[in-house]
Amino acid sequence: MGDDTVKYLLPENRIPRAWYNVMADLPEPMAPVLHPGTGRPVGPDDLAPLFPMACIAQEMATEREIEIPEPVREIYKQWRPSPLYRARRLEKALDTPARIYYKYEGVSPSGSHKPNTAVAQAFYNKEEGVKRLTTETGAGQWGSSLAFAGHIFGLEVDVYMVKVSYVQKPYRRALMETYGARCVPSPSTETAAGRAILEADPDSNGALGIAISEAVEMAAQRDDTRYSLGSVLNHVLLHQTVTGLEALEQMDMAGDQPDVVIGCAGGGSNFAGLASPFVGRKIAGQMSPRIVAVEPAACPTLTRGRFAYDFGDTAHLTPLVKMHTLGASFMPPGFHAGGLRYHGMGPIVSHLLHLGLIEAVSHHQLGCFEAGVLFARAEGIVPAPESTHAVKETVDEALRCKAEGRSRAILFNLSGHGHFDMQAYTDFFDGRLQDRDYDQTALDRSLAALPDVAAAE
Amino acid sequence: MGDDTVKYLLPENRIPRAWYNVMADLPEPMAPVLHPGTGRPVGPDDLAPLFPMACIAQEMATEREIEIPEPVREIYKQWRPSPLYRARRLEKALDTPARIYYKYEGVSPSGSHKPNTAVAQAFYNKEEGVKRLTTETGAGQWGSSLAFAGHIFGLEVDVYMVKVSYVQKPYRRALMETYGARCVPSPSTETAAGRAILEADPDSNGALGIAISEAVEMAAQRDDTRYSLGSVLNHVLLHQTVTGLEALEQMDMAGDQPDVVIGCAGGGSNFAGLASPFVGRKIAGQMSPRIVAVEPAACPTLTRGRFAYDFGDTAHLTPLVKMHTLGASFMPPGFHAGGLRYHGMGPIVSHLLHLGLIEAVSHHQLGCFEAGVLFARAEGIVPAPESTHAVKETVDEALRCKAEGRSRAILFNLSGHGHFDMQAYTDFFDGRLQDRDYDQTALDRSLAALPDVAAAE
């Protein structure tokens, strides 16, 4: 490998054969998921109406390595292993001694890391005789990924898309339809949850929590239908570890090791996908990188939320999970990174922060878009609005290296491209974007309304 | 290499070191380019106000191999070598014995093959002290590619964008602005050519020929400014041969040889880029593939045009080149592949057709979009509307293989993705697209108006 390599590529036979389950290595076990009615830990049967048994088993698995089924690896070959880039032109543009690497997940069919789990979930559902999947989508990355994966395995896919995104992102919807999925603006009249919201507010713009309620309700109603979630849950984060496992090998190819690992975090899946294998090495004492989750200042789950039991959705249909949360009724102000607007955070990511194995920071959107444009002009790739949060923290870290006159290796997850989000860049250029803060009073209120789960706390 | 490989990847050090110049191997030389005033063959000095001398030399070069400058190869590393895919799931979906391969150029920063020449042209201009580049763009692929390449080399870029596309494709414009270019709807009031059109028709939607006139006029006016063209010319097609040269090596990796090579053709650059190295092998008697250019039935330059001298632009500012043409005043009916709406065809492609070394077919857009959706559902990648023409011919060829019970290897150029063209897919799904034919009377008229170039014909 020459000194001036830009892309570190692995052949298809180096797609990992197993996902890495960080739960096997945690110094302190995670809190159990609780049944909302009984307050007792849920068992597989409680989750069976929603998820295939294979995913439920993974949700609670304690083995370190979980085999990736061959048919899933076969589909992964369409875009995996994804490239690891050395950002040589960005380094030059910043005039930094830092060595910047990024794992690029935008090479997938739908343009983000989401198909890593969509393909696995579609496969397990197909294996267990499921005919139809329901899900929600905000920005649209997840919905289009499940649409793609569902079609591959011959499953029908119904996507409840947050109404404001449905209207603002017609091309995301077009992508889902190109893959053969049905896309429904949420709140809809198809579900009791949707009808209740519409009765209270016929002009509701929708929210991810509402769309989740709708998708869960539809899945629970039919025997041949299951629900599919694109982030937050343990099995979802597990499927994303292909990115970190490949990156470990690619950093070896580069003859380097990261001093800092960075990812943006909404529900936590692209962050945990890249970070978990490095967390594992950290726990094992094999390396000691700082590992940083970056979230929007307008929806600061890790930096301003509470580590507590909460519902995953607005209608309180899901089990209770212990996570960093702003409260299920929290509504962030408008900003252009739909994938980072969720009120909660994956329990694994929350637990890792609680244990001090990772850190969290937040950034406002204007700085993130500035960093995104800087990145695009240097590296060519236009980052998704979500991914610009990781770019921003990376640029800041590289400038700190410059100020300190020290070289550090920075690795970040460029979780997706912004091709379907160019309206955000247009708004940025036209001066229509502002940095908006969350409403502290509303946050206090939604935190005060957290469910009382005395027994388990 | 396993039997079930999907992506044939080359390392960065296998980026070709030289472009392949098919002009060196032609059994019959091409007709000279003529000065519009004198009717005599143009010399380098005639073209110097428009192009850098390095490109002018390539326009007339007779060497078989032309070295790729190291700084250009360095930028190519950002996405090259591009992958060669075996379309295994498309083969299954078609239940065909055909072996289908595609070279995927959508991995470039702007999502198409265009940066292959944009980077080279920006480099040569920079080397010769140019400060600013002007160009035109229709669908937007070319404009965004030159915007990217110009920024890399510190050049200002002014893009005259056909007005109808400027309005219909705001996200292409956003991409150009992200890369730092200025994007002007054409016809504009900035040029005499634009003002003349607007006087005659204030509501003009614009056309590629008009935008070319504007960009050429602006470049000719200033010493520090040159014009950059994204297709048609010999040096542009030359730069694209990296795709075919890589594909030759990748087909070797696959242990296969194409029986049919397919590309869509507007000005001819992605087609010639893939095809030329195979044409060279064919002339040398080393292989004998059928080589097929696919054009839209609504703008059928190769299949219905005349092989004659014509202007490249509407305002007759360019030199005269011998090419297949529908006449510089020909206006195709509306259809959704802006990159294939040009009235002429690259002289090299025209000459190859004239010599019988390649074939040409045309397809209507509905069939192309059907094939594009079929492809997207099987392979995940949504093709650009232009590229669906190559997909359509590939699907037809694969079905012919099936009908004949014969396996053939088909190689096509998937010249770009459709992420910035989803409106076309939306229109297709919503039933708003029709198959429209060109107006035969208008074609007869524009052909009758071809310039009289008796001396050279």
Coordinates of N, CA and C in Angstrom, one line a residue, chain A residues 2 24 51 113 123 128 200 272 291 350 362 370 387 395 407:
Chain A
G2 N 0.8 2.1 -1.0 CA 1.6 3.2 -1.1 C 1.3 4.2 0.0
A24 N -21.6 -8.6 25.2 CA -20.8 -9.7 25.7 C -19.6 -9.2 26.6
F51 N -41.6 -8.7 16.3 CA -40.3 -9.0 15.7 C -40.2 -10.5 15.4
H113 N -26.0 4.0 5.8 CA -25.7 2.8 6.5 C -26.9 1.9 6.7
F123 N -34.4 -10.5 5.8 CA -34.0 -11.9 5.7 C -34.7 -12.7 6.8
E128 N -39.0 -16.6 8.7 CA -40.0 -17.0 9.6 C -41.4 -16.8 9.0
A200 N -57.2 15.5 17.3 CA -56.8 16.6 18.1 C -56.2 17.7 17.3
A272 N -23.0 3.5 16.8 CA -22.6 2.3 17.5 C -22.0 1.3 16.5
I291 N -13.9 8.1 22.1 CA -15.0 7.8 21.2 C -16.2 8.7 21.5
S350 N -26.5 4.6 25.3 CA -26.8 5.2 26.5 C -25.9 4.6 27.6
S362 N -22.6 18.2 21.4 CA -23.7 18.6 20.5 C -23.2 19.8 19.7
E370 N -21.8 24.4 7.4 CA -20.5 25.0 7.0 C -19.4 23.9 6.9
S387 N -24.9 13.4 8.8 CA -23.5 13.1 8.8 C -22.7 14.4 9.0
V395 N -13.8 18.2 12.0 CA -13.1 19.5 11.6 C -12.6 20.2 12.9
S407 N -0.2 15.7 15.9 CA -0.9 14.8 14.9 C -1.7 13.8 15.7

